[in-house]
């Protein structure tokens, strides 16, 4: 999925970097997003395992919402694996709500997707 996003001209990549000495630092998190007309789509988000629970994913999503707002988008959407409780808690904490289930949406392994939506990109 990440390789496809990196090659997609519509996709935008945000990175979170450690900058201990003011240099361009190691990437510890990323978020791929699309802004399609009035909709922000969060496509792919991950934070390196040793750097989780420090607010990095939250910062990436808030920055994406800010970009989308500046582009005139209205709402934000994403899909997440039904078993991914950590990500669902993250998104719920940022104002996303579950709006639908997409059966067998994912492969490797096959799993349902939860569609989550934030009615507004404002915060
Ligand atoms: C999900 C993921 C991106 C979260 O990144 P993160 O930088 O650790 O998230 P944050 O520190 O911003 O967490 C914000 C809140 O989300 C929730 N949260 C994050 N990880 C959680 C976990 N493992 N269990 C429960 N809640 C969690 C918490 O409410 C957390 O707030 P708190 O730390 O004050 O309790 C990260 O765990 C990850 O990369 N997972 C693997 C890839 C993945 O699942 N991506 C999402 C695909 S949709």
CSV table of N, CA and C and ligand atoms in Angstrom, one decimal:
chain,number,residue,atom,x,y,z
A,1,UNK,N,0.8,-1.2,0.0
A,1,UNK,CA,0.0,0.0,0.0
A,1,UNK,C,0.9,1.3,0.0
A,2,UNK,N,1.9,1.2,0.8
A,2,UNK,CA,2.8,2.4,0.9
A,2,UNK,C,3.5,2.7,-0.4
A,3,UNK,N,4.0,1.6,-1.1
A,3,UNK,CA,4.7,1.8,-2.4
A,3,UNK,C,3.7,2.4,-3.4
A,4,UNK,N,2.5,1.9,-3.4
A,4,UNK,CA,1.5,2.4,-4.3
A,4,UNK,C,1.2,3.9,-4.0
A,5,UNK,N,1.1,4.3,-2.7
A,5,UNK,CA,0.9,5.7,-2.4
A,5,UNK,C,2.0,6.6,-2.8
A,6,UNK,N,3.2,6.1,-2.6
A,6,UNK,CA,4.4,6.9,-3.0
A,6,UNK,C,4.5,7.2,-4.5
A,7,UNK,N,3.9,6.2,-5.3
A,7,UNK,CA,3.9,6.4,-6.7
A,7,UNK,C,2.7,7.1,-7.3
A,8,UNK,N,1.8,7.4,-6.4
A,8,UNK,CA,0.5,8.0,-6.8
A,8,UNK,C,0.6,9.5,-6.8
A,9,UNK,N,0.5,10.2,-8.0
A,9,UNK,CA,0.6,11.6,-8.0
A,9,UNK,C,-0.4,12.4,-7.2
A,10,UNK,N,-1.5,11.8,-6.9
A,10,UNK,CA,-2.5,12.4,-6.1
A,10,UNK,C,-2.3,12.4,-4.6
A,11,UNK,N,-1.3,11.5,-4.2
A,11,UNK,CA,-1.1,11.3,-2.8
A,11,UNK,C,0.0,12.2,-2.3
A,12,UNK,N,-0.3,12.7,-1.1
A,12,UNK,CA,0.7,13.6,-0.4
A,12,UNK,C,1.2,12.9,0.8
A,13,UNK,N,2.5,13.0,1.1
A,13,UNK,CA,3.1,12.3,2.2
A,13,UNK,C,3.6,13.3,3.2
A,14,UNK,N,3.1,13.1,4.5
A,14,UNK,CA,3.7,13.9,5.6
A,14,UNK,C,4.6,13.0,6.4
A,15,UNK,N,5.7,13.5,6.8
A,15,UNK,CA,6.6,12.7,7.6
A,15,UNK,C,6.9,13.4,9.0
A,16,UNK,N,7.1,12.6,10.0
A,16,UNK,CA,7.5,13.1,11.3
A,16,UNK,C,9.0,12.7,11.5
A,17,UNK,N,9.8,13.6,11.8
A,17,UNK,CA,11.2,13.3,11.9
A,17,UNK,C,11.8,13.7,13.3
A,18,UNK,N,12.7,12.9,13.8
A,18,UNK,CA,13.4,13.2,15.0
A,18,UNK,C,14.5,14.2,14.6
A,19,UNK,N,14.6,15.3,15.3
A,19,UNK,CA,15.6,16.3,15.0
A,19,UNK,C,16.4,16.7,16.2
A,20,UNK,N,17.2,15.8,16.8
A,20,UNK,CA,17.8,16.0,18.1
A,20,UNK,C,18.9,17.1,18.0
A,21,UNK,N,19.5,17.3,16.9
A,21,UNK,CA,20.6,18.3,16.8
A,21,UNK,C,20.3,19.3,15.7
A,22,UNK,N,19.1,19.5,15.3
A,22,UNK,CA,18.8,20.5,14.3
A,22,UNK,C,19.0,20.0,12.9
A,23,UNK,N,19.4,18.8,12.7
A,23,UNK,CA,19.6,18.2,11.4
A,23,UNK,C,18.3,17.7,10.9
A,24,UNK,N,18.3,17.3,9.6
A,24,UNK,CA,17.1,16.6,9.0
A,24,UNK,C,17.1,15.2,9.6
A,25,UNK,N,16.2,14.9,10.4
A,25,UNK,CA,16.3,13.7,11.2
A,25,UNK,C,15.7,12.5,10.6
A,26,UNK,N,15.8,11.4,11.3
A,26,UNK,CA,15.3,10.1,11.0
A,26,UNK,C,13.8,10.1,11.0
A,27,UNK,N,13.2,9.5,9.9
A,27,UNK,CA,11.7,9.5,9.9
A,27,UNK,C,11.2,8.4,10.9
A,28,UNK,N,10.3,8.9,11.7
A,28,UNK,CA,9.7,8.0,12.7
A,28,UNK,C,8.2,7.8,12.5
A,29,UNK,N,7.7,8.5,11.6
A,29,UNK,CA,6.2,8.3,11.3
A,29,UNK,C,5.9,9.0,10.0
A,30,UNK,N,4.8,8.5,9.4
A,30,UNK,CA,4.3,9.1,8.1
A,30,UNK,C,2.8,9.0,8.0
A,31,UNK,N,2.3,9.8,7.2
A,31,UNK,CA,0.9,9.8,6.8
A,31,UNK,C,0.7,10.1,5.4
A,32,UNK,N,0.1,9.2,4.6
A,32,UNK,CA,-0.3,9.5,3.2
A,32,UNK,C,-1.7,10.0,3.2
A,33,UNK,N,-2.0,11.0,2.4
A,33,UNK,CA,-3.3,11.6,2.3
A,33,UNK,C,-3.7,12.0,0.9
A,34,UNK,N,-5.0,12.0,0.7
A,34,UNK,CA,-5.5,12.6,-0.6
A,34,UNK,C,-6.5,13.7,-0.2
A,35,UNK,N,-6.5,14.7,-0.9
A,35,UNK,CA,-7.5,15.7,-0.8
A,35,UNK,C,-8.3,15.7,-2.1
A,36,UNK,N,-9.5,15.2,-2.1
A,36,UNK,CA,-10.3,15.0,-3.3
A,36,UNK,C,-11.6,15.9,-3.1
A,37,UNK,N,-11.6,17.0,-3.9
A,37,UNK,CA,-12.7,17.9,-3.7
A,37,UNK,C,-12.9,18.3,-2.3
A,38,UNK,N,-14.1,17.9,-1.7
A,38,UNK,CA,-14.4,18.4,-0.3
A,38,UNK,C,-14.0,17.4,0.7
A,39,UNK,N,-13.2,16.3,0.3
A,39,UNK,CA,-12.9,15.3,1.2
A,39,UNK,C,-11.4,15.0,1.4
A,40,UNK,N,-11.0,15.0,2.7
A,40,UNK,CA,-9.7,14.5,3.1
A,40,UNK,C,-9.8,13.0,3.3
A,41,UNK,N,-8.9,12.3,2.6
A,41,UNK,CA,-8.8,10.8,2.8
A,41,UNK,C,-7.5,10.4,3.4
A,42,UNK,N,-7.5,9.9,4.6
A,42,UNK,CA,-6.3,9.4,5.2
A,42,UNK,C,-6.0,8.0,4.8
A,43,UNK,N,-4.9,7.8,4.0
A,43,UNK,CA,-4.7,6.6,3.3
A,43,UNK,C,-3.8,5.6,4.0
A,44,UNK,N,-2.8,6.1,4.7
A,44,UNK,CA,-1.8,5.2,5.3
A,44,UNK,C,-1.1,5.9,6.4
A,45,UNK,N,-1.1,5.4,7.6
A,45,UNK,CA,-0.5,6.1,8.8
A,45,UNK,C,0.3,5.0,9.6
A,46,UNK,N,1.5,5.4,9.9
A,46,UNK,CA,2.3,4.5,10.8
A,46,UNK,C,3.3,5.3,11.6
A,47,UNK,N,3.6,4.8,12.8
A,47,UNK,CA,4.6,5.4,13.6
A,47,UNK,C,5.6,4.3,14.0
A,48,UNK,N,6.8,4.5,14.0
A,48,UNK,CA,7.8,3.5,14.3
A,48,UNK,C,7.6,3.0,15.7
A,49,UNK,N,7.7,1.7,15.9
A,49,UNK,CA,7.3,1.0,17.2
A,49,UNK,C,7.9,1.7,18.4
A,50,UNK,N,9.2,2.0,18.3
A,50,UNK,CA,9.8,2.6,19.5
A,50,UNK,C,9.5,4.0,19.8
A,51,UNK,N,8.6,4.6,19.0
A,51,UNK,CA,8.3,6.0,19.2
A,51,UNK,C,6.8,6.3,19.4
A,52,UNK,N,6.0,5.2,19.7
A,52,UNK,CA,4.6,5.3,19.8
A,52,UNK,C,4.2,5.9,21.2
A,53,UNK,N,3.0,6.3,21.2
A,53,UNK,CA,2.3,6.9,22.4
A,53,UNK,C,3.1,8.2,22.9
A,54,UNK,N,3.6,8.9,21.9
A,54,UNK,CA,4.2,10.3,22.2
A,54,UNK,C,3.4,11.4,21.4
A,55,UNK,N,2.3,11.0,20.8
A,55,UNK,CA,1.5,12.0,20.1
A,55,UNK,C,1.9,12.3,18.7
A,56,UNK,N,2.8,11.4,18.1
A,56,UNK,CA,3.3,11.6,16.7
A,56,UNK,C,2.1,11.4,15.7
A,57,UNK,N,1.4,10.4,15.9
A,57,UNK,CA,0.3,10.1,14.9
A,57,UNK,C,-0.8,11.2,15.1
A,58,UNK,N,-1.0,11.7,16.3
A,58,UNK,CA,-2.0,12.8,16.5
A,58,UNK,C,-1.5,14.0,15.8
A,59,UNK,N,-0.2,14.3,15.9
A,59,UNK,CA,0.3,15.5,15.2
A,59,UNK,C,0.2,15.4,13.7
A,60,UNK,N,0.4,14.2,13.2
A,60,UNK,CA,0.3,14.0,11.7
A,60,UNK,C,-1.1,14.2,11.3
A,61,UNK,N,-2.1,13.6,12.0
A,61,UNK,CA,-3.5,13.7,11.6
A,61,UNK,C,-4.0,15.2,11.7
A,62,UNK,N,-3.5,15.9,12.8
A,62,UNK,CA,-4.0,17.3,12.9
A,62,UNK,C,-3.4,18.1,11.8
A,63,UNK,N,-2.2,17.8,11.4
A,63,UNK,CA,-1.6,18.6,10.3
A,63,UNK,C,-2.3,18.3,9.0
A,64,UNK,N,-2.7,17.1,8.8
A,64,UNK,CA,-3.5,16.8,7.6
A,64,UNK,C,-4.8,17.5,7.6
A,65,UNK,N,-5.5,17.5,8.8
A,65,UNK,CA,-6.8,18.3,8.9
A,65,UNK,C,-6.6,19.7,8.6
A,66,UNK,N,-5.5,20.3,9.0
A,66,UNK,CA,-5.2,21.7,8.8
A,66,UNK,C,-4.9,22.0,7.3
A,67,UNK,N,-4.2,21.1,6.6
A,67,UNK,CA,-3.9,21.2,5.2
A,67,UNK,C,-5.3,21.2,4.4
A,68,UNK,N,-6.1,20.2,4.8
A,68,UNK,CA,-7.4,20.0,4.2
A,68,UNK,C,-8.3,21.2,4.3
A,69,UNK,N,-8.3,21.8,5.5
A,69,UNK,CA,-9.1,23.0,5.8
A,69,UNK,C,-8.6,24.1,4.9
A,70,UNK,N,-7.3,24.3,4.8
A,70,UNK,CA,-6.8,25.4,4.0
A,70,UNK,C,-7.1,25.2,2.5
A,71,UNK,N,-7.3,23.9,2.1
A,71,UNK,CA,-7.7,23.6,0.7
A,71,UNK,C,-9.2,23.6,0.5
A,72,UNK,N,-9.9,23.9,1.5
A,72,UNK,CA,-11.4,24.1,1.4
A,72,UNK,C,-12.1,22.8,1.5
A,73,UNK,N,-11.5,21.7,2.0
A,73,UNK,CA,-12.2,20.5,2.2
A,73,UNK,C,-13.2,20.6,3.4
A,74,UNK,N,-14.1,19.7,3.4
A,74,UNK,CA,-15.2,19.8,4.5
A,74,UNK,C,-15.1,18.7,5.5
A,75,UNK,N,-14.9,17.4,5.0
A,75,UNK,CA,-14.9,16.3,6.0
A,75,UNK,C,-13.7,15.4,5.7
A,76,UNK,N,-13.5,14.5,6.7
A,76,UNK,CA,-12.3,13.6,6.6
A,76,UNK,C,-12.8,12.2,6.7
A,77,UNK,N,-12.2,11.2,5.9
A,77,UNK,CA,-12.6,9.8,6.0
A,77,UNK,C,-11.4,8.9,6.0
A,78,UNK,N,-11.6,7.7,6.5
A,78,UNK,CA,-10.5,6.7,6.4
A,78,UNK,C,-11.2,5.3,6.6
A,79,UNK,N,-10.4,4.3,6.3
A,79,UNK,CA,-10.7,2.9,6.6
A,79,UNK,C,-9.7,2.4,7.5
A,80,UNK,N,-10.1,1.5,8.4
A,80,UNK,CA,-9.2,0.9,9.4
A,80,UNK,C,-9.6,-0.5,9.6
A,81,UNK,N,-8.6,-1.4,9.8
A,81,UNK,CA,-8.9,-2.8,10.0
A,81,UNK,C,-9.8,-2.9,11.3
A,82,UNK,N,-10.8,-3.8,11.2
A,82,UNK,CA,-11.7,-4.0,12.3
A,82,UNK,C,-11.0,-4.4,13.6
A,83,UNK,N,-9.9,-5.1,13.5
A,83,UNK,CA,-9.2,-5.5,14.7
A,83,UNK,C,-8.2,-4.5,15.3
A,84,UNK,N,-8.0,-3.3,14.6
A,84,UNK,CA,-7.0,-2.4,14.9
A,84,UNK,C,-7.6,-1.4,16.0
A,85,UNK,N,-7.6,-1.9,17.2
A,85,UNK,CA,-8.2,-1.0,18.3
A,85,UNK,C,-7.4,0.2,18.6
A,86,UNK,N,-6.1,0.1,18.5
A,86,UNK,CA,-5.2,1.2,18.8
A,86,UNK,C,-5.5,2.4,17.8
A,87,UNK,N,-5.6,2.1,16.5
A,87,UNK,CA,-5.9,3.1,15.5
A,87,UNK,C,-7.3,3.7,15.7
A,88,UNK,N,-8.2,2.8,16.0
A,88,UNK,CA,-9.6,3.3,16.2
A,88,UNK,C,-9.7,4.2,17.4
A,89,UNK,N,-9.0,3.9,18.5
A,89,UNK,CA,-9.0,4.8,19.6
A,89,UNK,C,-8.3,6.1,19.3
A,90,UNK,N,-7.2,6.1,18.5
A,90,UNK,CA,-6.6,7.3,18.1
A,90,UNK,C,-7.6,8.2,17.3
A,91,UNK,N,-8.3,7.6,16.3
A,91,UNK,CA,-9.1,8.4,15.4
A,91,UNK,C,-10.4,8.9,16.2
A,92,UNK,N,-10.9,8.0,17.1
A,92,UNK,CA,-12.0,8.5,17.9
A,92,UNK,C,-11.6,9.7,18.8
A,93,UNK,N,-10.4,9.6,19.3
A,93,UNK,CA,-9.9,10.7,20.1
A,93,UNK,C,-9.8,12.0,19.3
A,94,UNK,N,-9.7,11.9,18.0
A,94,UNK,CA,-9.5,13.1,17.2
A,94,UNK,C,-10.9,13.4,16.5
A,95,UNK,N,-12.0,12.8,17.0
A,95,UNK,CA,-13.3,13.3,16.5
A,95,UNK,C,-13.9,12.5,15.4
A,96,UNK,N,-13.2,11.4,15.0
A,96,UNK,CA,-13.8,10.5,13.9
A,96,UNK,C,-14.8,9.6,14.6
A,97,UNK,N,-15.8,9.2,13.8
A,97,UNK,CA,-16.9,8.3,14.2
A,97,UNK,C,-17.0,7.2,13.2
A,98,UNK,N,-17.4,6.0,13.7
A,98,UNK,CA,-17.6,4.9,12.8
A,98,UNK,C,-18.9,5.1,12.1
A,99,UNK,N,-18.9,5.0,10.7
A,99,UNK,CA,-20.1,5.2,9.9
A,99,UNK,C,-20.5,4.0,9.1
A,100,UNK,N,-19.6,3.0,8.9
A,100,UNK,CA,-20.0,1.8,8.1
A,100,UNK,C,-19.0,0.8,8.3
A,101,UNK,N,-19.3,-0.5,7.9
A,101,UNK,CA,-18.4,-1.6,7.9
A,101,UNK,C,-18.3,-2.1,6.4
A,102,UNK,N,-17.1,-2.3,6.0
A,102,UNK,CA,-16.9,-2.9,4.6
A,102,UNK,C,-16.4,-4.3,4.7
A,103,UNK,N,-17.2,-5.2,4.4
A,103,UNK,CA,-16.9,-6.6,4.6
A,103,UNK,C,-15.8,-7.1,3.7
A,104,UNK,N,-14.8,-7.8,4.3
A,104,UNK,CA,-13.7,-8.4,3.7
A,104,UNK,C,-12.9,-7.4,2.8
A,105,UNK,N,-12.8,-6.2,3.2
A,105,UNK,CA,-12.2,-5.1,2.5
A,105,UNK,C,-10.7,-5.4,2.3
A,106,UNK,N,-10.0,-5.9,3.4
A,106,UNK,CA,-8.6,-6.1,3.3
A,106,UNK,C,-8.2,-7.5,3.0
A,107,UNK,N,-7.0,-7.6,2.4
A,107,UNK,CA,-6.4,-8.9,2.2
A,107,UNK,C,-5.1,-9.0,3.0
A,108,UNK,N,-4.6,-10.2,3.1
A,108,UNK,CA,-3.3,-10.5,3.8
A,108,UNK,C,-3.2,-9.9,5.2
A,109,UNK,N,-4.0,-10.3,6.2
A,109,UNK,CA,-5.1,-11.3,6.1
A,109,UNK,C,-6.4,-10.6,5.7
A,110,UNK,N,-7.4,-11.4,5.2
A,110,UNK,CA,-8.7,-10.9,4.9
A,110,UNK,C,-9.4,-10.4,6.2
A,111,UNK,N,-9.9,-9.2,6.1
A,111,UNK,CA,-10.6,-8.6,7.3
A,111,UNK,C,-11.5,-7.5,6.9
A,112,UNK,N,-12.5,-7.3,7.7
A,112,UNK,CA,-13.5,-6.2,7.4
A,112,UNK,C,-12.7,-4.9,7.7
A,113,UNK,N,-13.2,-3.8,7.0
A,113,UNK,CA,-12.8,-2.5,7.3
A,113,UNK,C,-13.9,-1.7,8.0
A,114,UNK,N,-13.5,-0.9,9.0
A,114,UNK,CA,-14.4,0.1,9.6
A,114,UNK,C,-14.2,1.4,8.9
A,115,UNK,N,-15.2,2.0,8.3
A,115,UNK,CA,-15.2,3.3,7.7
A,115,UNK,C,-15.4,4.4,8.8
A,116,UNK,N,-14.5,5.3,8.9
A,116,UNK,CA,-14.6,6.3,10.0
A,116,UNK,C,-14.7,7.7,9.3
A,117,UNK,N,-15.4,8.6,9.9
A,117,UNK,CA,-15.6,9.9,9.3
A,117,UNK,C,-15.6,11.0,10.3
A,118,UNK,N,-15.0,12.1,9.9
A,118,UNK,CA,-15.1,13.3,10.8
A,118,UNK,C,-15.9,14.3,10.0
A,119,UNK,N,-17.0,14.8,10.5
A,119,UNK,CA,-17.9,15.6,9.8
A,119,UNK,C,-17.3,16.9,9.3
A,120,UNK,N,-16.3,17.4,10.1
A,120,UNK,CA,-15.7,18.7,9.7
A,120,UNK,C,-14.1,18.6,9.9
A,121,UNK,N,-13.4,19.3,9.0
A,121,UNK,CA,-11.9,19.3,9.2
A,121,UNK,C,-11.5,20.4,10.1
A,122,UNK,N,-12.5,21.2,10.6
A,122,UNK,CA,-12.1,22.3,11.5
A,122,UNK,C,-11.8,21.7,12.9
A,123,UNK,N,-11.0,22.4,13.7
A,123,UNK,CA,-10.7,22.0,15.0
A,123,UNK,C,-10.3,23.2,15.9
B,1,LIG,C1,-1.9,3.5,15.4
B,1,LIG,C2,-0.6,4.3,15.5
B,1,LIG,C3,-0.4,5.1,14.2
B,1,LIG,C4,-0.7,5.3,16.7
B,1,LIG,O1,0.5,6.1,16.6
B,1,LIG,P1,1.0,6.9,18.0
B,1,LIG,O2,2.0,8.0,17.5
B,1,LIG,O3,1.4,5.9,19.0
B,1,LIG,O4,-0.4,7.6,18.4
B,1,LIG,P2,-0.5,8.8,19.5
B,1,LIG,O5,0.7,8.8,20.4
B,1,LIG,O6,-0.8,10.0,18.8
B,1,LIG,O7,-1.8,8.3,20.3
B,1,LIG,C5,-2.9,9.1,20.5
B,1,LIG,C6,-4.0,8.3,21.2
B,1,LIG,O8,-4.4,7.2,20.4
B,1,LIG,C7,-4.8,6.1,21.3
B,1,LIG,N1,-3.8,5.0,21.1
B,1,LIG,C8,-2.7,5.0,20.4
B,1,LIG,N2,-2.1,3.8,20.5
B,1,LIG,C9,-2.9,3.0,21.2
B,1,LIG,C10,-2.8,1.7,21.7
B,1,LIG,N3,-1.8,0.9,21.4
B,1,LIG,N4,-3.8,1.2,22.5
B,1,LIG,C11,-4.8,2.0,22.8
B,1,LIG,N5,-5.0,3.3,22.4
B,1,LIG,C12,-4.0,3.8,21.7
B,1,LIG,C13,-4.6,6.7,22.7
B,1,LIG,O9,-5.9,7.2,23.1
B,1,LIG,C14,-3.6,7.7,22.5
B,1,LIG,O10,-3.6,8.7,23.5
B,1,LIG,P3,-2.8,8.4,24.9
B,1,LIG,O11,-1.4,8.0,24.5
B,1,LIG,O12,-2.8,9.8,25.6
B,1,LIG,O13,-3.5,7.4,25.7
B,1,LIG,C15,0.6,3.3,15.7
B,1,LIG,O14,0.3,2.5,16.8
B,1,LIG,C16,1.0,2.5,14.6
B,1,LIG,O15,1.8,2.9,13.7
B,1,LIG,N6,0.4,1.3,14.4
B,1,LIG,C17,0.7,0.4,13.3
B,1,LIG,C18,0.2,0.9,12.0
B,1,LIG,C19,-1.3,1.2,12.1
B,1,LIG,O16,-2.1,0.6,12.7
B,1,LIG,N7,-1.7,2.3,11.4
B,1,LIG,C20,-3.1,2.8,11.3
B,1,LIG,C21,-3.7,2.2,10.1
B,1,LIG,S1,-5.3,2.9,9.9
